[in-house]
Short mmCIF file of C-alpha atoms (C1' of nucleotides) in Angstrom, two decimals:
data_model
loop_
_atom_site.label_atom_id
_atom_site.label_comp_id
_atom_site.label_asym_id
_atom_site.label_seq_id
_atom_site.Cartn_x
_atom_site.Cartn_y
_atom_site.Cartn_z
CA MET Y 1 -92.98 1.78 -336.87
CA TYR Y 2 -96.04 1.06 -334.56
CA ARG Y 3 -99.49 0.81 -335.79
CA ILE Y 4 -102.20 2.19 -333.61
CA GLY Y 5 -103.00 -0.99 -331.95
CA GLU Y 6 -99.43 -1.97 -331.40
CA LEU Y 7 -98.57 1.45 -329.82
CA SER Y 8 -101.83 1.64 -327.70
CA ALA Y 9 -100.90 -1.95 -326.46
CA LEU Y 10 -97.36 -0.69 -325.41
CA TYR Y 11 -98.74 1.93 -323.21
CA ASP Y 12 -101.80 -0.01 -322.16
CA ILE Y 13 -104.16 2.77 -323.54
CA LYS Y 14 -107.07 2.44 -326.17
CA ALA Y 15 -106.42 3.09 -329.88
CA ASP Y 16 -109.27 5.54 -329.31
CA THR Y 17 -107.15 7.54 -327.11
CA LEU Y 18 -104.52 7.91 -329.66
CA ARG Y 19 -107.16 9.17 -332.09
CA PHE Y 20 -108.55 11.49 -329.44
CA TYR Y 21 -104.98 12.90 -328.91
CA GLU Y 22 -104.40 13.34 -332.58
CA LYS Y 23 -107.71 15.22 -332.94
CA HIS Y 24 -106.70 17.54 -330.18
CA GLY Y 25 -103.46 18.02 -331.59
CA LEU Y 26 -101.21 16.26 -328.86
CA LEU Y 27 -99.70 13.59 -331.12
CA SER Y 28 -100.05 12.80 -334.76
CA PRO Y 29 -98.49 9.88 -336.29
CA SER Y 30 -95.40 10.69 -338.15
CA SER Y 31 -96.56 9.03 -341.39
CA ARG Y 32 -99.36 6.89 -342.76
CA SER Y 33 -99.09 3.58 -344.69
CA ASP Y 34 -100.29 3.35 -348.27
CA SER Y 35 -103.42 2.17 -347.08
CA GLY Y 36 -103.80 4.95 -344.71
CA TYR Y 37 -102.80 3.35 -341.47
CA ARG Y 38 -101.35 5.47 -338.75
CA LEU Y 39 -97.73 4.75 -338.42
CA TYR Y 40 -95.84 5.89 -335.41
CA ASN Y 41 -92.22 6.09 -335.03
CA GLN Y 42 -90.13 6.11 -331.88
CA ASP Y 43 -90.15 9.72 -331.65
CA ASP Y 44 -94.04 9.47 -331.65
CA SER Y 45 -93.83 7.02 -328.93
CA GLU Y 46 -91.42 9.17 -326.79
CA ARG Y 47 -93.86 11.93 -327.35
CA LEU Y 48 -96.63 9.69 -326.09
CA LYS Y 49 -94.60 8.75 -323.00
CA PHE Y 50 -94.16 12.35 -322.42
CA ILE Y 51 -97.83 12.94 -322.49
CA LEU Y 52 -98.83 10.11 -320.30
CA ARG Y 53 -96.10 11.13 -317.80
CA ALA Y 54 -97.19 14.51 -317.60
CA LYS Y 55 -100.72 13.45 -317.10
CA ALA Y 56 -99.75 11.00 -314.43
CA VAL Y 57 -98.24 13.94 -312.44
CA GLY Y 58 -101.51 16.00 -312.66
CA PHE Y 59 -101.12 18.21 -315.76
CA SER Y 60 -104.20 18.65 -317.79
CA LEU Y 61 -104.06 17.98 -321.60
CA ASN Y 62 -104.21 21.75 -321.96
CA ASP Y 63 -101.12 22.22 -319.84
CA ILE Y 64 -99.41 19.29 -321.89
CA ALA Y 65 -100.50 21.01 -325.02
CA ASP Y 66 -98.63 24.03 -323.84
CA LEU Y 67 -95.60 22.31 -323.19
CA LEU Y 68 -95.62 20.38 -326.37
CA SER Y 69 -96.24 23.69 -328.44
CA ILE Y 70 -92.72 24.59 -327.53
CA GLU Y 71 -91.61 21.60 -329.63
CA VAL Y 72 -93.64 22.44 -332.39
CA ASP Y 73 -93.08 25.97 -332.66
CA LYS Y 74 -89.67 26.20 -331.62
CA SER Y 75 -88.27 27.52 -334.91
CA ASN Y 76 -91.12 30.18 -334.93
CA ARG Y 77 -90.57 31.51 -331.67
CA ALA Y 78 -87.94 33.67 -329.88
CA CYS Y 79 -85.61 31.99 -327.34
CA ALA Y 80 -87.13 34.66 -324.73
CA GLU Y 81 -90.54 33.51 -325.44
CA VAL Y 82 -89.68 29.86 -325.08
CA LYS Y 83 -87.80 30.44 -321.75
CA GLY Y 84 -90.71 32.16 -320.50
CA LEU Y 85 -92.98 29.47 -321.08
CA VAL Y 86 -90.67 26.79 -319.64
CA ASP Y 87 -89.88 28.75 -316.70
CA SER Y 88 -93.54 29.18 -315.81
CA LYS Y 89 -94.01 25.44 -316.22
CA LEU Y 90 -91.00 24.83 -314.25
CA GLU Y 91 -92.47 26.74 -311.37
CA GLN Y 92 -95.63 24.74 -311.64
CA VAL Y 93 -93.39 21.49 -311.50
CA GLU Y 94 -91.40 22.66 -308.56
CA ALA Y 95 -94.50 23.46 -306.66
CA LYS Y 96 -95.81 20.06 -307.21
CA LEU Y 97 -92.53 18.66 -306.41
CA ALA Y 98 -92.57 20.42 -303.12
CA GLU Y 99 -95.77 19.11 -302.40
CA LEU Y 100 -95.00 15.69 -303.11
CA GLN Y 101 -91.71 15.68 -301.12
CA HIS Y 102 -93.84 16.91 -298.11
CA PHE Y 103 -96.07 14.02 -298.96
CA ALA Y 104 -93.36 11.50 -299.17
CA ALA Y 105 -91.82 12.48 -296.03
CA SER Y 106 -95.10 12.38 -294.24
CA LEU Y 107 -95.65 8.91 -295.52
CA LYS Y 108 -92.33 7.77 -294.67
CA SER Y 109 -92.53 8.92 -291.30
CA LEU Y 110 -95.74 7.44 -290.85
CA SER Y 111 -94.59 4.23 -292.20
CA ASN Y 112 -91.81 4.27 -289.84
CA THR Y 113 -93.64 5.07 -286.72
CA CYS Y 114 -95.95 2.38 -287.37
CA CYS Y 115 -94.74 -0.74 -285.55
CA GLY Y 116 -96.27 -2.59 -288.46
CA GLY Y 117 -97.60 -5.31 -285.98
CA PRO Y 118 -100.99 -6.49 -285.15
CA ASP Y 119 -101.78 -3.70 -282.55
CA SER Y 120 -104.22 -0.81 -283.04
CA ALA Y 121 -102.88 1.95 -285.14
CA GLU Y 122 -103.98 4.61 -282.68
CA HIS Y 123 -100.85 6.74 -283.27
CA CYS Y 124 -100.80 6.42 -286.98
CA SER Y 125 -101.92 9.48 -288.71
CA ILE Y 126 -101.11 11.18 -292.03
CA LEU Y 127 -102.58 14.32 -290.80
CA GLU Y 128 -100.48 14.15 -287.60
CA ALA Y 129 -97.40 13.47 -289.85
CA LEU Y 130 -98.36 16.34 -292.09
CA GLU Y 131 -99.28 18.85 -289.26
CA SER Y 132 -96.70 21.46 -289.60
CA SER Y 133 -96.95 22.67 -293.00
CA ASP Y 134 -97.06 26.42 -294.24
CA GLN Y 135 -96.97 26.65 -297.99
CA HIS Y 136 -100.16 26.53 -299.68
CA ILE Y 137 -99.53 26.46 -303.19
CA ILE Y 138 -103.03 25.68 -303.98
CA ALA Y 139 -104.04 28.77 -305.99
CA LYS Y 140 -106.10 29.38 -308.92
CA LYS Y 141 -104.76 27.52 -312.02
CA GLU Y 142 -104.24 29.41 -315.31
CA GLN Y 143 -107.00 28.29 -317.86
CA HIS Y 144 -105.96 28.03 -321.21
CA HIS Y 145 -108.85 26.94 -323.09
CA PHE Y 146 -108.18 23.76 -324.71
CA SER Y 147 -111.02 24.31 -327.21
CA HIS Y 148 -112.48 21.17 -326.99
CA SER Y 149 -114.09 21.23 -330.54
CA GLY Y 150 -112.63 24.39 -332.42
CA HIS Y 151 -109.10 22.82 -332.92
CA LYS Y 152 -108.60 22.39 -336.68
CA ASP Y 153 -111.86 20.85 -337.76
CA MET I 1 -114.02 28.50 -286.45
CA TYR I 2 -115.04 29.20 -290.08
CA ARG I 3 -118.30 29.20 -291.74
CA ILE I 4 -118.45 27.69 -295.00
CA GLY I 5 -118.11 30.89 -297.08
CA GLU I 6 -115.03 31.73 -294.93
CA LEU I 7 -113.38 28.52 -295.40
CA SER I 8 -114.04 28.14 -299.20
CA ALA I 9 -112.89 31.94 -299.46
CA LEU I 10 -109.72 30.87 -297.78
CA TYR I 11 -108.67 28.22 -300.33
CA ASP I 12 -110.49 29.82 -303.19
CA ILE I 13 -113.05 27.03 -303.76
CA LYS I 14 -116.75 27.24 -303.84
CA ALA I 15 -118.96 26.62 -300.84
CA ASP I 16 -120.58 23.90 -303.06
CA THR I 17 -117.42 21.99 -303.27
CA LEU I 18 -117.26 21.75 -299.53
CA ARG I 19 -120.67 20.29 -299.24
CA PHE I 20 -119.69 18.05 -302.17
CA TYR I 21 -116.58 16.85 -300.28
CA GLU I 22 -118.96 16.37 -297.11
CA LYS I 23 -121.33 14.29 -299.06
CA HIS I 24 -118.56 12.18 -300.25
CA GLY I 25 -116.97 11.73 -296.87
CA LEU I 26 -113.87 13.66 -297.36
CA LEU I 27 -114.40 16.51 -295.00
CA SER I 28 -117.08 17.27 -292.54
CA PRO I 29 -117.22 20.24 -290.31
CA SER I 30 -116.35 19.33 -286.80
CA SER I 31 -119.49 21.20 -285.58
CA ARG I 32 -122.60 22.99 -286.47
CA SER I 33 -123.96 26.36 -284.89
CA ASP I 34 -127.33 26.23 -283.27
CA SER I 35 -128.69 27.57 -286.34
CA GLY I 36 -127.24 24.60 -288.47
CA TYR I 37 -124.35 26.54 -290.02
CA ARG I 38 -121.34 24.29 -290.73
CA LEU I 39 -118.55 25.36 -288.35
CA TYR I 40 -114.97 24.26 -289.42
CA ASN I 41 -112.04 24.41 -287.08
CA GLN I 42 -108.24 24.63 -287.63
CA ASP I 43 -108.20 20.67 -288.07
CA ASP I 44 -110.78 20.69 -290.47
CA SER I 45 -108.94 23.40 -292.37
CA GLU I 46 -105.76 21.45 -292.31
CA ARG I 47 -107.56 18.36 -293.72
CA LEU I 48 -108.92 20.44 -296.56
CA LYS I 49 -105.50 21.76 -297.30
CA PHE I 50 -104.52 18.13 -297.39
CA ILE I 51 -107.19 17.23 -299.83
CA LEU I 52 -106.28 20.08 -302.22
CA ARG I 53 -102.75 19.37 -302.05
CA ALA I 54 -103.34 15.78 -302.86
CA LYS I 55 -105.35 16.71 -305.66
CA ALA I 56 -102.93 19.20 -307.02
CA VAL I 57 -100.36 16.42 -307.42
CA GLY I 58 -102.48 14.16 -309.46
CA PHE I 59 -104.56 12.03 -306.79
CA SER I 60 -108.08 11.40 -307.22
CA LEU I 61 -110.63 11.97 -304.60
CA ASN I 62 -110.79 8.33 -304.49
CA ASP I 63 -107.12 8.00 -303.69
CA ILE I 64 -107.52 10.89 -301.15
CA ALA I 65 -110.42 8.96 -299.60
CA ASP I 66 -108.05 5.94 -299.06
CA LEU I 67 -105.29 8.19 -297.41
CA LEU I 68 -107.94 9.77 -295.13
CA SER I 69 -109.27 6.67 -294.20
CA ILE I 70 -106.32 5.87 -292.31
CA GLU I 71 -106.87 8.83 -290.19
CA VAL I 72 -110.35 7.84 -289.52
CA ASP I 73 -110.06 4.39 -288.92
CA LYS I 74 -106.68 4.34 -287.16
CA SER I 75 -107.81 2.96 -283.82
CA ASN I 76 -109.91 0.24 -285.58
CA ARG I 77 -107.17 -1.03 -287.82
CA ALA I 78 -104.03 -2.94 -287.10
CA CYS I 79 -100.64 -1.24 -287.66
CA ALA I 80 -99.83 -3.86 -290.13
CA GLU I 81 -102.92 -2.86 -292.20
CA VAL I 82 -102.10 0.90 -291.88
CA LYS I 83 -98.43 0.30 -292.91
CA GLY I 84 -99.57 -1.71 -296.02
CA LEU I 85 -101.76 0.98 -297.19
CA VAL I 86 -99.38 3.74 -296.43
CA ASP I 87 -96.57 1.86 -298.18
CA SER I 88 -98.57 1.30 -301.16
CA LYS I 89 -99.45 5.03 -301.39
CA LEU I 90 -95.84 5.81 -300.72
CA GLU I 91 -94.93 3.94 -303.74
CA GLN I 92 -97.12 5.97 -305.86
CA VAL I 93 -95.89 9.17 -304.52
CA GLU I 94 -92.45 8.16 -305.17
CA ALA I 95 -93.23 7.24 -308.82
CA LYS I 96 -94.72 10.53 -309.19
CA LEU I 97 -91.76 12.22 -307.36
CA ALA I 98 -89.42 10.28 -309.84
CA GLU I 99 -91.45 11.54 -312.97
CA LEU I 100 -91.56 15.16 -311.68
CA GLN I 101 -87.93 15.13 -310.87
CA HIS I 102 -87.21 14.02 -314.33
CA PHE I 103 -89.66 16.75 -315.57
CA ALA I 104 -87.89 19.52 -313.55
CA ALA I 105 -84.44 18.50 -314.58
CA SER I 106 -85.51 18.49 -318.18
CA LEU I 107 -87.13 21.89 -318.06
CA LYS I 108 -84.15 23.29 -316.10
CA SER I 109 -81.82 22.10 -318.67
CA LEU I 110 -84.04 23.42 -321.34
CA SER I 111 -84.20 26.81 -319.68
CA ASN I 112 -80.56 26.93 -319.25
CA THR I 113 -79.74 25.93 -322.87
CA CYS I 114 -82.02 28.64 -324.06
CA CYS I 115 -80.11 31.80 -324.68
CA GLY I 116 -83.28 33.63 -323.74
CA GLY I 117 -82.62 36.14 -326.45
CA PRO I 118 -84.75 37.32 -329.57
CA ASP I 119 -83.23 34.58 -331.55
CA SER I 120 -85.13 31.53 -332.83
CA ALA I 121 -85.38 28.81 -330.39
CA GLU I 122 -84.37 26.28 -332.94
CA HIS I 123 -82.44 24.07 -330.48
CA CYS I 124 -84.77 24.13 -327.57
CA SER I 125 -87.14 21.18 -327.10
CA ILE I 126 -88.53 19.51 -323.96
CA LEU I 127 -88.60 16.21 -325.97
CA GLU I 128 -84.94 16.61 -326.70
CA ALA I 129 -84.13 17.24 -323.08
CA LEU I 130 -86.28 14.39 -322.20
CA GLU I 131 -84.96 12.12 -324.65
CA SER I 132 -83.29 9.49 -322.71
CA SER I 133 -85.70 8.19 -320.27
CA ASP I 134 -86.38 4.60 -319.56
CA GLN I 135 -88.93 4.25 -316.64
CA HIS I 136 -92.34 3.82 -317.47
CA ILE I 137 -94.26 4.19 -314.41
CA ILE I 138 -97.38 4.60 -316.48
CA ALA I 139 -99.46 1.62 -315.79
CA LYS I 140 -103.04 0.73 -314.94
CA LYS I 141 -104.20 2.61 -312.10
CA GLU I 142 -105.97 0.75 -309.04
CA GLN I 143 -109.49 1.83 -309.38
CA HIS I 144 -111.27 1.96 -306.11
CA HIS I 145 -114.80 2.75 -306.89
CA PHE I 146 -115.46 5.99 -305.25
CA SER I 147 -119.10 5.23 -305.55
CA HIS I 148 -120.43 8.71 -306.68
CA SER I 149 -123.90 7.81 -305.16
CA GLY I 150 -123.91 4.98 -302.77
CA HIS I 151 -121.94 6.49 -299.90
CA LYS I 152 -124.22 6.87 -296.88
CA ASP I 153 -127.49 8.03 -298.44
"C1'" DC A 1 -111.66 -15.97 -348.59
"C1'" DT A 2 -112.83 -14.70 -344.23
"C1'" DT A 3 -111.75 -12.67 -339.87
"C1'" DG A 4 -109.59 -9.20 -337.39
"C1'" DA A 5 -107.27 -4.66 -337.62
"C1'" DC A 6 -107.49 -0.79 -339.50
"C1'" DC A 7 -109.92 3.76 -341.68
"C1'" DT A 8 -113.78 7.42 -341.78
"C1'" DT A 9 -117.30 10.80 -339.70
"C1'" DA A 10 -120.37 11.67 -336.40
"C1'" DG A 11 -122.54 11.59 -332.36
"C1'" DA A 12 -123.81 9.19 -327.66
"C1'" DT A 13 -122.14 7.54 -323.33
"C1'" DT A 14 -119.43 7.45 -319.28
"C1'" DA A 15 -116.96 9.05 -315.26
"C1'" DA A 16 -114.89 12.24 -312.08
"C1'" DA A 17 -115.56 16.42 -309.98
"C1'" DC A 18 -117.63 19.95 -309.68
"C1'" DT A 19 -121.16 23.97 -310.29
"C1'" DC A 20 -125.44 25.76 -310.85
"C1'" DT A 21 -130.79 26.13 -310.08
"C1'" DA A 22 -134.86 25.72 -308.11
"C1'" DA A 23 -137.91 25.98 -304.14
"C1'" DG A 24 -138.67 27.18 -299.91
"C1'" DG A 25 -136.85 28.34 -295.27
"C1'" DT A 26 -133.61 30.37 -291.27
"C1'" DT A 27 -130.04 33.52 -289.76
"C1'" DT A 28 -127.10 37.14 -289.24
"C1'" DA A 29 -125.30 41.75 -290.19
"C1'" DT A 30 -126.46 46.70 -291.24
"C1'" DA U 1 -136.46 45.17 -291.92
"C1'" DT U 2 -134.12 43.68 -295.60
"C1'" DA U 3 -130.30 41.77 -297.99
"C1'" DA U 4 -126.65 38.63 -297.85
"C1'" DA U 5 -125.30 34.27 -296.08
"C1'" DC U 6 -126.57 30.13 -294.68
"C1'" DC U 7 -129.67 25.66 -294.58
"C1'" DT U 8 -132.23 21.40 -297.10
"C1'" DT U 9 -133.26 18.32 -300.90
"C1'" DA U 10 -133.06 17.09 -305.41
"C1'" DG U 11 -131.77 17.25 -309.99
"C1'" DA U 12 -129.76 19.62 -314.14
"C1'" DG U 13 -125.64 21.19 -316.37
"C1'" DT U 14 -120.59 21.51 -317.33
"C1'" DT U 15 -115.70 20.37 -318.25
"C1'" DT U 16 -112.17 16.95 -318.97
"C1'" DA U 17 -110.69 13.12 -320.83
"C1'" DA U 18 -111.89 9.56 -322.62
"C1'" DT U 19 -114.90 5.37 -324.59
"C1'" DC U 20 -118.25 3.44 -327.14
"C1'" DT U 21 -121.46 2.66 -331.23
"C1'" DA U 22 -122.86 2.85 -335.74
"C1'" DA U 23 -122.34 2.68 -340.63
"C1'" DG U 24 -119.78 1.65 -344.36
"C1'" DG U 25 -115.51 0.71 -345.93
"C1'" DT U 26 -110.37 -1.09 -346.75
"C1'" DC U 27 -106.40 -4.14 -345.68
"C1'" DA U 28 -103.69 -7.92 -344.31
"C1'" DA U 29 -102.60 -12.64 -342.55
"C1'" DG U 30 -103.78 -17.44 -342.18
#
DNA sequence: CTTGACCTTAGATTAAACTCTAAGGTTTAT
DNA sequence: ATAAACCTTAGAGTTTAATCTAAGGTCAAG
């Protein structure tokens, strides 16, 4: 069991952030102490890890709420529904993955091309390395309306 | 050659956004018409694609400016310097990549486990699918100070 | 028994990344 | 010739995701 300060320290975020996530339905402590202190268990910690990871790879809190809603609602939703949601997110993830692999490849080739020495880097260019790329996954994002205020106040 | 409206339409962004990127040193049109209209060529378009991709995978404009600076400065920098910058970005990209692969695997296993039928999705959970994960790449980000106002006014 | 960690509500502030408005002007397409 | 697209500067407004402050309290460890 972690208290808010402990959990926030663990992930190097602010206690405020945890309260913010709670307010917005992303993460609630599984229990409270007699005195009302938030108590987070290992599952809560995992959930937080999930949130932070998803954030780190470019998902908005909205997107993350979508993903987590699968967890919350799982017994109230038909498998078909869940599968749909998951598959649509999977598409997004795979698009990002493709982008990143492209990136990584370019950076690697750049790093390898680069002599690493003290000479001018005239022939080093990410854009050169990236030059032949066709996919453009950069489209309109679905906007879900995170409802910054009307959540459950 | 694209005019601002054309290029922005091409990537489904606002003309304002292109002016914004220009003001912040991310993308300047390679030329102007006699009448002062911005004219973007194919290279500019590629650069924009790069920016939007990088954004889509969770890099900040700051991070992107770093990456692009390699391009801009390449003849003024020693190869060693460039290599350092590239390698550090590569680390970030690979960390993100690892996260995403984890994600994708979880979503896939979730999608597969899911019967996809009309029954309750009791046993579908992203968090369950993700449950055994150790890495925590979620650390303090380097903050570069994009200097929202003091760029070259 | 006091300091530091926590609680609450409520609102202010910050930062990034846009997005829009205004005001006044030029250019290009029909 | 007129409307739509562009130009400028300059600043206001928006959204997301925090972060901070205040005010007034409770709780726990040394």
